[in-house]
XYZ file of C-alpha atoms in Angstrom:
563
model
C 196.091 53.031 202.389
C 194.960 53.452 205.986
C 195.695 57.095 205.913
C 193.990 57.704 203.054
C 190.495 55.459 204.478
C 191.213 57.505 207.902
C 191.051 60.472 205.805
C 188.070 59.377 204.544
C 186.169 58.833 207.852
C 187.436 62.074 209.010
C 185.911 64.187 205.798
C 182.873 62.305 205.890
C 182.281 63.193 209.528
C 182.972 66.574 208.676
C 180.341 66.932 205.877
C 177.685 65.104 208.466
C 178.452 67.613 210.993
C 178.377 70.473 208.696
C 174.897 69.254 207.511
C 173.890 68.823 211.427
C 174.737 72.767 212.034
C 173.095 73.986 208.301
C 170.016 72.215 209.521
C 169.611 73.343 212.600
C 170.515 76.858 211.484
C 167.603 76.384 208.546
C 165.123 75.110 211.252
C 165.764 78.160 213.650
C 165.611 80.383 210.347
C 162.168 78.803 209.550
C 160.481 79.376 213.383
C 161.800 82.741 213.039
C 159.828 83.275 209.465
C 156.830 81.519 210.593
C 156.217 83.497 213.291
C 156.631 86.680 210.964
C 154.025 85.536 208.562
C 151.751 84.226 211.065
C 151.977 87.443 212.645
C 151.363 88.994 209.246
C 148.007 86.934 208.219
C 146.175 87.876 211.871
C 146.747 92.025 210.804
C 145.083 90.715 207.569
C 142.402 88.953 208.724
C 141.704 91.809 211.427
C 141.698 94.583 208.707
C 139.585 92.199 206.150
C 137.001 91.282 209.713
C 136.934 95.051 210.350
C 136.190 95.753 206.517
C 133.453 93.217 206.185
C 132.035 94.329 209.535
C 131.628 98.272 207.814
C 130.023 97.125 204.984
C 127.543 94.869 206.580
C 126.443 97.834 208.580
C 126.348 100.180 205.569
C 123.694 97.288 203.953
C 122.192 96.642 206.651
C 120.869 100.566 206.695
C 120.010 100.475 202.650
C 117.637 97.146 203.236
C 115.999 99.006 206.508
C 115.121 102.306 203.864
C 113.685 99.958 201.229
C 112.036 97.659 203.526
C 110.619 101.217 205.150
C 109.857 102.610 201.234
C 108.075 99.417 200.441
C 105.903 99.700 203.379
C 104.379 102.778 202.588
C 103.713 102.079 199.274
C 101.205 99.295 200.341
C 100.239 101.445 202.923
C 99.275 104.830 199.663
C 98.051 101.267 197.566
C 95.841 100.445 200.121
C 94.811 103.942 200.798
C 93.718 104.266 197.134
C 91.946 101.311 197.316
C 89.769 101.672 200.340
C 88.781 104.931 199.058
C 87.931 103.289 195.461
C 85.703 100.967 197.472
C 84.407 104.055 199.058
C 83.376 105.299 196.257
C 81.973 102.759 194.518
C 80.201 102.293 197.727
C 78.662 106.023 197.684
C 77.666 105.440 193.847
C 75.570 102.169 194.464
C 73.477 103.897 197.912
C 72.958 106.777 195.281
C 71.539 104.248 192.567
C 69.657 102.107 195.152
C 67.762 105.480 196.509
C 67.182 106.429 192.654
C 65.557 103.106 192.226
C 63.577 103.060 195.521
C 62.464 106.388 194.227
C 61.043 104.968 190.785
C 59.648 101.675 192.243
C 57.628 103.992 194.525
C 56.160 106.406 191.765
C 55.559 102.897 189.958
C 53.820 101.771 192.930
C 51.360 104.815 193.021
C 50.914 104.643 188.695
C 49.830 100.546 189.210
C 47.557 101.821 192.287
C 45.996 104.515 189.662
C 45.835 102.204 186.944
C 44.100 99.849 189.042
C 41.628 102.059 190.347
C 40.958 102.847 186.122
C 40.541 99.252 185.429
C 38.039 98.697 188.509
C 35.973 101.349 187.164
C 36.301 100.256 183.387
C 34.849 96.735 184.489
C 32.071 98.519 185.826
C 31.243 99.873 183.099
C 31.323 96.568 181.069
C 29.108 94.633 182.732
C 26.913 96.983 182.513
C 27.416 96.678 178.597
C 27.650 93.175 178.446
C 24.028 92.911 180.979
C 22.933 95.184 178.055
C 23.838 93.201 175.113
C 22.739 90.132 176.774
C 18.891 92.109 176.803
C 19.515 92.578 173.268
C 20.953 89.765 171.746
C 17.783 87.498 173.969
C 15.151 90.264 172.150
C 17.157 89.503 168.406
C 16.779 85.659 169.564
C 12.768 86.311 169.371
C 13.050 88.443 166.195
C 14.741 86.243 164.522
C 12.388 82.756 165.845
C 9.849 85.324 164.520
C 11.409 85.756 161.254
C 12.191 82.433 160.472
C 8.788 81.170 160.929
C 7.281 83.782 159.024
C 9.671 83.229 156.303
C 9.070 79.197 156.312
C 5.657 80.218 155.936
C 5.877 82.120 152.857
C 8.912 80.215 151.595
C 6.884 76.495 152.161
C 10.206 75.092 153.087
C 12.058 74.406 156.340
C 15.138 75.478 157.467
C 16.988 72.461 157.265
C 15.364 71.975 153.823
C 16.515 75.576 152.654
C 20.338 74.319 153.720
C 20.392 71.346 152.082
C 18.774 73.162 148.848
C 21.147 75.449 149.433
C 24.428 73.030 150.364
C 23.617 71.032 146.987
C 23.568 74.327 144.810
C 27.111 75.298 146.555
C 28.556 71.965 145.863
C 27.398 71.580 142.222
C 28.961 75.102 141.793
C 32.137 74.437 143.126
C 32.784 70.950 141.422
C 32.278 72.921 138.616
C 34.735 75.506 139.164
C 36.874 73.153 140.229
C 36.418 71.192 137.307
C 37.328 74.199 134.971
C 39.884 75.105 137.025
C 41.463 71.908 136.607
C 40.928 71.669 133.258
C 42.933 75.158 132.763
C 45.572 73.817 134.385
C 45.909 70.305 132.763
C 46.030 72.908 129.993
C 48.295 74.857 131.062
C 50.717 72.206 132.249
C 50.077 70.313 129.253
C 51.200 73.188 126.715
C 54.244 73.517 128.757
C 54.963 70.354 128.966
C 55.087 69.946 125.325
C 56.826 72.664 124.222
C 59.535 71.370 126.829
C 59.368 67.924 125.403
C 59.244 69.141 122.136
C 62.268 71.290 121.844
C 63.885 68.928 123.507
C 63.461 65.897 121.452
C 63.896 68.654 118.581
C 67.028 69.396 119.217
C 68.303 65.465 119.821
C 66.455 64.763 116.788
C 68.527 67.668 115.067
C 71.327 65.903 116.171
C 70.685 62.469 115.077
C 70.480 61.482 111.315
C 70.878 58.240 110.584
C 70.217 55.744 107.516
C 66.840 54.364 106.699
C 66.282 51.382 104.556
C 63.924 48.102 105.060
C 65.752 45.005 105.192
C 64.949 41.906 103.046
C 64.739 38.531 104.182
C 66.800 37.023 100.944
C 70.110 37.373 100.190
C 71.650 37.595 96.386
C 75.022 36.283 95.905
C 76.427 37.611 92.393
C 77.919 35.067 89.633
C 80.971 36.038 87.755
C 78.860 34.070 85.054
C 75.583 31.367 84.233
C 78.070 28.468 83.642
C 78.861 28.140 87.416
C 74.994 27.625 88.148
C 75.679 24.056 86.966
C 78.225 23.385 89.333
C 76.216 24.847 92.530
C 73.396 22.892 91.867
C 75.720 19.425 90.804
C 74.790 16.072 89.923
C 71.560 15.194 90.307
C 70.869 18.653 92.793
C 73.365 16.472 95.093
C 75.958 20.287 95.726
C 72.833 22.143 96.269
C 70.932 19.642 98.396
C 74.041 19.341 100.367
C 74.359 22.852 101.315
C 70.567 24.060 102.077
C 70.757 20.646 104.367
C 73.874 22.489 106.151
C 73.403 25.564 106.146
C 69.298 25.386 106.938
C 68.121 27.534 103.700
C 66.275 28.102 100.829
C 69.023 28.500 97.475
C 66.798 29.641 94.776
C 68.656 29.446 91.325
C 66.274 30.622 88.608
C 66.580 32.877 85.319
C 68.037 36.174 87.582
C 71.109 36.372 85.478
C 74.601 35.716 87.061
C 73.126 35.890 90.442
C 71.598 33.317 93.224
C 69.328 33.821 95.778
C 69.502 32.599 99.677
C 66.081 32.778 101.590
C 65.592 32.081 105.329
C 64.077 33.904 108.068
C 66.873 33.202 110.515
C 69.778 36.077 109.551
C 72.367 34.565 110.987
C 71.897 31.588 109.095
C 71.259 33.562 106.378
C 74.718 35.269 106.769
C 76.228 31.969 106.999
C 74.788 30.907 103.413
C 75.642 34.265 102.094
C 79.272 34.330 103.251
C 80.216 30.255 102.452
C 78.147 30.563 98.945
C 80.579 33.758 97.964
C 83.702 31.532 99.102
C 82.708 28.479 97.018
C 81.840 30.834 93.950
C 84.997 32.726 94.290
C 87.171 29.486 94.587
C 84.985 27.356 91.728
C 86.143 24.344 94.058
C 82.367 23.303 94.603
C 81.835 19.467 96.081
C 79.669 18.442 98.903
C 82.967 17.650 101.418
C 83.958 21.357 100.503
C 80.463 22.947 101.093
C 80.387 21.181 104.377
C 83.838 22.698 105.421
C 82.985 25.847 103.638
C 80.242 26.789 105.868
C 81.741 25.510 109.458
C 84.625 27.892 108.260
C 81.546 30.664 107.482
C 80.108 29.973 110.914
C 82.893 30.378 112.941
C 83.294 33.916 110.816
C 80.348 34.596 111.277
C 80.729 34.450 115.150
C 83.516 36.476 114.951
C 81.980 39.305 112.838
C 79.029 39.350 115.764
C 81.616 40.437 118.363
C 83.465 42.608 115.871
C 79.956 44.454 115.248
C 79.680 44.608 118.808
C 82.856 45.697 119.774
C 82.583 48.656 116.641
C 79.363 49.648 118.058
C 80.724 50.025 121.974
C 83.574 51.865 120.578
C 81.443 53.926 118.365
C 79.348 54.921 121.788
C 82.498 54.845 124.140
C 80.494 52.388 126.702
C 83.637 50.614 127.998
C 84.289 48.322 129.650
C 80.959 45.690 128.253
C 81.207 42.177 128.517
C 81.993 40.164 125.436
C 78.773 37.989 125.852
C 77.065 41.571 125.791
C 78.686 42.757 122.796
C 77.955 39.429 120.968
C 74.141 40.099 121.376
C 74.715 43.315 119.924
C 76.470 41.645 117.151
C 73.717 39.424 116.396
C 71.211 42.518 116.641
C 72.814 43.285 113.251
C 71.143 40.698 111.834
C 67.308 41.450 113.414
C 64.926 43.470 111.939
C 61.397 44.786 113.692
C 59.143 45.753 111.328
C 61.502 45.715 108.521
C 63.722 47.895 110.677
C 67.466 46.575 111.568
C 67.444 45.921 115.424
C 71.203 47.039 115.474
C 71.042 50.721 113.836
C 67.563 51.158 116.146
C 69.361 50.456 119.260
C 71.955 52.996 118.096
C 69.669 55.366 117.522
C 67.700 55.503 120.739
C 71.266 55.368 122.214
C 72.284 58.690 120.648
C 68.322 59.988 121.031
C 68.537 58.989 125.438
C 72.016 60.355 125.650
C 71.425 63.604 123.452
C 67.840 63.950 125.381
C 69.863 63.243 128.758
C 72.460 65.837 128.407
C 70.112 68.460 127.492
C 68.568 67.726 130.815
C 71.931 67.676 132.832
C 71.515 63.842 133.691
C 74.383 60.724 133.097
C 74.544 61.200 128.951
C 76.890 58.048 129.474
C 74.708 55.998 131.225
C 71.657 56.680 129.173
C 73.461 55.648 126.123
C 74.043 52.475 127.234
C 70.460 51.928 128.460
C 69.380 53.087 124.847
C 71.815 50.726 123.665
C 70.469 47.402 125.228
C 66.774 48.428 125.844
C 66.226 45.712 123.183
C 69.324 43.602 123.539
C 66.824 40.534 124.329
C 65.811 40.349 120.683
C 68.828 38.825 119.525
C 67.754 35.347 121.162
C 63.622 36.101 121.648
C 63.284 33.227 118.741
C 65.651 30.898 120.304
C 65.146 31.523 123.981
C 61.816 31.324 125.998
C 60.386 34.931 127.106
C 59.888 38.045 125.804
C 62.629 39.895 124.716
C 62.505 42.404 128.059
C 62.768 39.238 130.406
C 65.780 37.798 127.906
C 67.628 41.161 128.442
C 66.957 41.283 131.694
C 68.578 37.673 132.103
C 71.627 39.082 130.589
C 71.883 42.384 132.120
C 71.897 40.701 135.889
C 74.307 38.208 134.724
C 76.935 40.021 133.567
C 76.375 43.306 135.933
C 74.757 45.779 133.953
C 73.296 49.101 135.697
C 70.078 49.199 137.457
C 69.466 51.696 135.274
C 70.055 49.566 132.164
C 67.913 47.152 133.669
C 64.871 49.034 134.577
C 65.285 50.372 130.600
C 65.029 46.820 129.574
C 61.996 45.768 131.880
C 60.149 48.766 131.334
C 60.310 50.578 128.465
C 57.432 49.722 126.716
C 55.433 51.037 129.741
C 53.767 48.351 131.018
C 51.712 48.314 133.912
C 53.121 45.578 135.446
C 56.482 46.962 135.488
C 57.606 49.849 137.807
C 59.853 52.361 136.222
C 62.327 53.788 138.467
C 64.811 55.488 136.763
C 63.667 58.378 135.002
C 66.491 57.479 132.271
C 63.678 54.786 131.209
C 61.559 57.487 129.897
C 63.690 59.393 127.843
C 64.522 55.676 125.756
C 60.722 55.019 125.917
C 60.185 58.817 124.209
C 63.728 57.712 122.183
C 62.004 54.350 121.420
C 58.827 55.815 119.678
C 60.893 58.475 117.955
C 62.960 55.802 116.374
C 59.996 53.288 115.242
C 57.637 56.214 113.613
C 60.576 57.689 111.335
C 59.077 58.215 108.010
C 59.749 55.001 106.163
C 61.840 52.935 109.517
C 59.348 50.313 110.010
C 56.978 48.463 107.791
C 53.344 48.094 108.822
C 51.329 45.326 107.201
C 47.347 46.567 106.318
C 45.617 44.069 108.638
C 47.509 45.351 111.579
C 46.568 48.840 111.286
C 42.335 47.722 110.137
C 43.096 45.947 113.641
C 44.579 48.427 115.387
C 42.160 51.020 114.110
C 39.039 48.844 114.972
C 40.134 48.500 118.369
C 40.777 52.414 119.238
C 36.929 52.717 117.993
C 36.047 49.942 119.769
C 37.768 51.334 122.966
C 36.488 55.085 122.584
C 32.682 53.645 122.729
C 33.269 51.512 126.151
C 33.042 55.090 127.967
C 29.989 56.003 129.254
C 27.919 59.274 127.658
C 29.959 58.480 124.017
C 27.486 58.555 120.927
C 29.913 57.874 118.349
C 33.882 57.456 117.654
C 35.662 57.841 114.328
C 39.213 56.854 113.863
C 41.230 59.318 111.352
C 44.818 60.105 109.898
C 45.534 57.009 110.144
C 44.544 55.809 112.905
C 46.366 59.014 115.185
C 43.507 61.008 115.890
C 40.299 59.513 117.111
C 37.130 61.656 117.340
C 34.789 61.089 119.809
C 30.637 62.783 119.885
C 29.405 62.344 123.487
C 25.905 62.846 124.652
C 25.025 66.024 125.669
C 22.233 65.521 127.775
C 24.845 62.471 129.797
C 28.061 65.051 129.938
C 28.371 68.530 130.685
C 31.235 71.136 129.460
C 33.712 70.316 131.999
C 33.002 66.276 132.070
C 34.074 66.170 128.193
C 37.945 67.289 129.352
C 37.487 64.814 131.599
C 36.305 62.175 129.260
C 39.233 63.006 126.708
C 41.711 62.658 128.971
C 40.877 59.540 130.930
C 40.299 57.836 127.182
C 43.695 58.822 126.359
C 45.487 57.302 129.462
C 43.339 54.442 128.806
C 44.683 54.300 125.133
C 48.241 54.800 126.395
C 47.706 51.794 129.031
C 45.941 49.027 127.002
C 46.558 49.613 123.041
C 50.191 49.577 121.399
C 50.517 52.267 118.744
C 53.337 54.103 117.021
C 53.679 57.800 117.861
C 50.970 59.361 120.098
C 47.122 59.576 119.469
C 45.160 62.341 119.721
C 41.826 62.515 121.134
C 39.221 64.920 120.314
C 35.869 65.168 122.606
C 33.114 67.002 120.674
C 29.754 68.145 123.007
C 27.339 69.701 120.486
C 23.365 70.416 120.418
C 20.949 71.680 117.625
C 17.344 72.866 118.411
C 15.264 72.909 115.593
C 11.372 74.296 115.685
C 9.086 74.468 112.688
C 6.857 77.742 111.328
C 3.161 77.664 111.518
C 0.381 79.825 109.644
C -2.428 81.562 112.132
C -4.654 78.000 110.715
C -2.099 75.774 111.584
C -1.369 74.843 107.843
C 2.193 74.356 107.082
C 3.363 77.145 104.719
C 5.782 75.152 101.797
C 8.766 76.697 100.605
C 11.580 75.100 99.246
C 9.750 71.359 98.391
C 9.136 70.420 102.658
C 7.877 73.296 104.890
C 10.134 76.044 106.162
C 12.388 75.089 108.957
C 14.091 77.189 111.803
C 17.492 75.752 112.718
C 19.620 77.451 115.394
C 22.901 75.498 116.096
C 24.119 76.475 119.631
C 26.241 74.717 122.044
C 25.887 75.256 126.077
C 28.931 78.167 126.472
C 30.189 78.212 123.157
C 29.780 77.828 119.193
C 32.225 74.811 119.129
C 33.635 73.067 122.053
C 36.100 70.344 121.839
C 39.208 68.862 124.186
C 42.146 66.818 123.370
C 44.789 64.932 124.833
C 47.795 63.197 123.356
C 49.249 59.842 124.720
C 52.621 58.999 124.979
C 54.147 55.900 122.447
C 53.549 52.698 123.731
């Protein structure tokens, strides 16, 4: 065991001393390498110093030639341009002489001219001292002149002016009174062939039913028997219903039929509608009649905004408010003149809005003014006001146009009321056309003798009128006017301030025309050579020439517009 541990230490000191010599052997190897490669990088670095050095040197000539290239190209660029400037230089002493040149043969021209002008004065004031020698001996000709002619004349100067002055003026307000005459005339005839065509063609357009509406209503029977049982015991059935319903039931001889009178419609409607119920049912006692016509009222009410509504529809005005359309409703059942309020309205609707779009304006809008021009109507009798300030109540409270409610206001052309929209004439024009139909609206005879005495009446209040005669019916009105009070020119005058006094304070269907007449007859008897009268023909012959100032006959018209 011992040999084998000192064998042990002995190989173990062996491989430590073998390790010893390798390592200093690899140590000396490594100095010796070292220095080889050390040796090696300095003949490297020499040859790459000696490298770099060449080709700094071969740069450092090529930036040298282009630093030397670029200076003399500023040097040719600056060459160029200090002989530009040269140039330019040359050019502008050339101009500059040129000029000095002119301005100096200016200079002698002005010095001419002015020499010319000095001379030319000269010579006017010697003209003007000459004309002042004349125009001082025209002076005394014409003192001269003038007195002689006062002399012979026997009037003054400022006399002849004024004679003269007044005979200028009374010719031109003449002329001027022709001229506007012709032009009136002229702007009249235009005007109305315009209008005419124009309402022609809405007319055209517009055909609607005429019939006069009654103030009684007839309710048929299905036989005589059932007369009995309207009227009941004692009258009781048809004391009880005129006492609810607030009419007149007439049952006479008219076979299988009875009659409802009233002057309210709507409560006329009300009879009419709770009468055909009771008939139809036979169930007729006064607790049923009583029930029968609050059920016919409240029908009633509905049919007014049903009418309405049909009517906006028929128009296209929506949207309307139902309180509107209600009126409408109860313009069914108004008449004016035996004419039903309703279908009137309608018509001047379709008349504005046809009238409208033929004259490129809001067709929409001026149906609905036609529409409720009148709407006031339906509560006139149960509402204080005229029927313009009603509407106009209802047209601000429920929003309507100011359009609509200048139509309302002032459509009947009224003084007192502005028109602003020109919408309101076409439903005043639409208005009149509706109301003078042939056979729309019944006129009673003491309105017209009225209406005809007052046109007469108004035709005399002018000044220089003789006489005034009312004809066709009360639409043409002829008026004789002194002649030796109004001249020619005056009577156009006259005519047409009477009819815009006719337009202003009388109401009328239609228009009226107005005819001036200006006439004169001389008449001159025959003498013999003893101064007896020679007879012929039972009274002395007579000499009668008929002549008028300018012409045979003279007359002038002028039509006003519906009131």
């Amino acid at each position: 065991m011992d040999f084998i541990l000192l064998n042990l230490g002995q190989l173990w000191m062996s491989i430590v001393a073998l390790v010893i010599v390798f390592s200093i052997i690899g140590l000396g190897a490594g100095m010796i390498w070292g220095r080889r490669k050390t040796a090696e990088l300095k003949a490297r670095a020499e040859k790459r110093t000696q490298r770099m050095v060449k080709e700094l040197e071969v740069q450092g000539k090529a930036t040298a030639l282009e630093e030397k290239q670029k200076w003399h190209q500023i040097r040719a660029d600056q060459e160029e341009e200090m002989a530009a400037k040269q140039t330019a230089i040359d050019e502008r002493d050339e101009e500059l002489a040129y000029r000095e040149k002119e301005s100096d043969q200016r200079s002698e021209t002005v010095h001419t001219r002015e020499e010319d002008l000095s001379v030319r004065e000269d010579e006017v004031n010697d003209l003007n001292a000459r004309l002042k020698s004349q125009e001082i001996r025209l002076k005394q000709t014409s003192t001269e002149y003038r007195t002689r002619l006062e002399s012979l004349a026997r009037l003054t100067a400022e006399e002849a002016k004024k004679q003269l002055y007044d005979e200028m003026i009374h010719d031109v307000k003449q002329e001027a009174e022709y001229k506007v005459r012709e032009i009136m005339e002229s702007v009249r005839t235009n005007a109305n062939w315009e209008a005419k065509k124009i309402i022609a063609l809405a007319i055209d357009r517009c055909a609607v039913d005429q019939s006069t509406q009654s103030s009684v209503a007839v309710v048929p029977l299905p036989n005589d028997q059932i007369k009995a049982r309207i009227i009941g015991k004692d009258g009781r059935n048809i004391r009880t219903f005129e006492a609810a319903s607030e009419v007149k039931v007439m049952v006479d001889d008219t076979p299988e039929a009875v009659v409802i009178s009233c002057f309210a419609p709507i409560r006329r409607e009300v009879a009419r509608a709770a009468m055909t119920e009771l008939v139809s049912s036979g169930k007729i006692t006064q607790t049923r009649i009583e029930e029968v016509i609050e059920r016919a009222k409240g029908k009633v009410e509905k049919r007014l905004l049903s009418e309405g509504q049909e009517t906006v529809d028929l128009l296209k005005l929506e949207p309307m408010h139902d309180e509107i359309k209600k009126l409408l409703g109860r313009l069914r059942f108004r008449t004016s003149y035996g004419q039903n309020a309703l279908e009137h309205s309608k018509e001047v609707a379709f008349l504005t809005g046809m009238m409208a779009a033929e004259l490129g304006m809001d067709e929409i809008l001026a149906r609905r003014c036609g529409l409720l021009h009148d709407v006031g109507k339906a509560l006139d009798h149960e509402m204080e006001g005229s029927h313009p300030e009603i509407g106009l109540d209802y047209a601000e409270r429920y929003g309507e146009p100011e359009e609509v409610k200048n139509a309302i206001v002032a459509h009947h052309n009224d003084e007192d009321e502005e028109i602003t929209s020109p919408i309101t004439f076409l439903v005043s024009a639409a208005d009149a056309i509706s109301g003078a139909r042939p056979g729309a609206r019944r006129n009673d005879p003491e309105d017209y003798i009225k209406r005809v005495i007052a046109l007469e009446e108004l035709a005399r209040s002018f000044d220089g009128v003789a006489e005034a005669y009312a004809i066709n019916a009360g639409r043409e009105i002829r008026v004789m006017v002194k002649t030796e009070e109004v001249d020619d020119a005056q009577t156009h005058v006259l005519a047409f301030e009477m009819a815009q006094k006719i337009r202003n304070d009388l109401t009328y269907p239609g228009h009226v025309k107005v005819t001036a007449i200006r006439g004169k007859i001389a008449q001159e008897w025959t003498s013999d050579p003893g101064g007896n009268q020679q007879k012929q023909r039972g009274g002395g012959r007579r000499r009668q020439h008929g002549r008028r100032d300018q012409r045979p006959s003279r007359s002038s018209g002028s039509h006003a517009a519906a009131g």
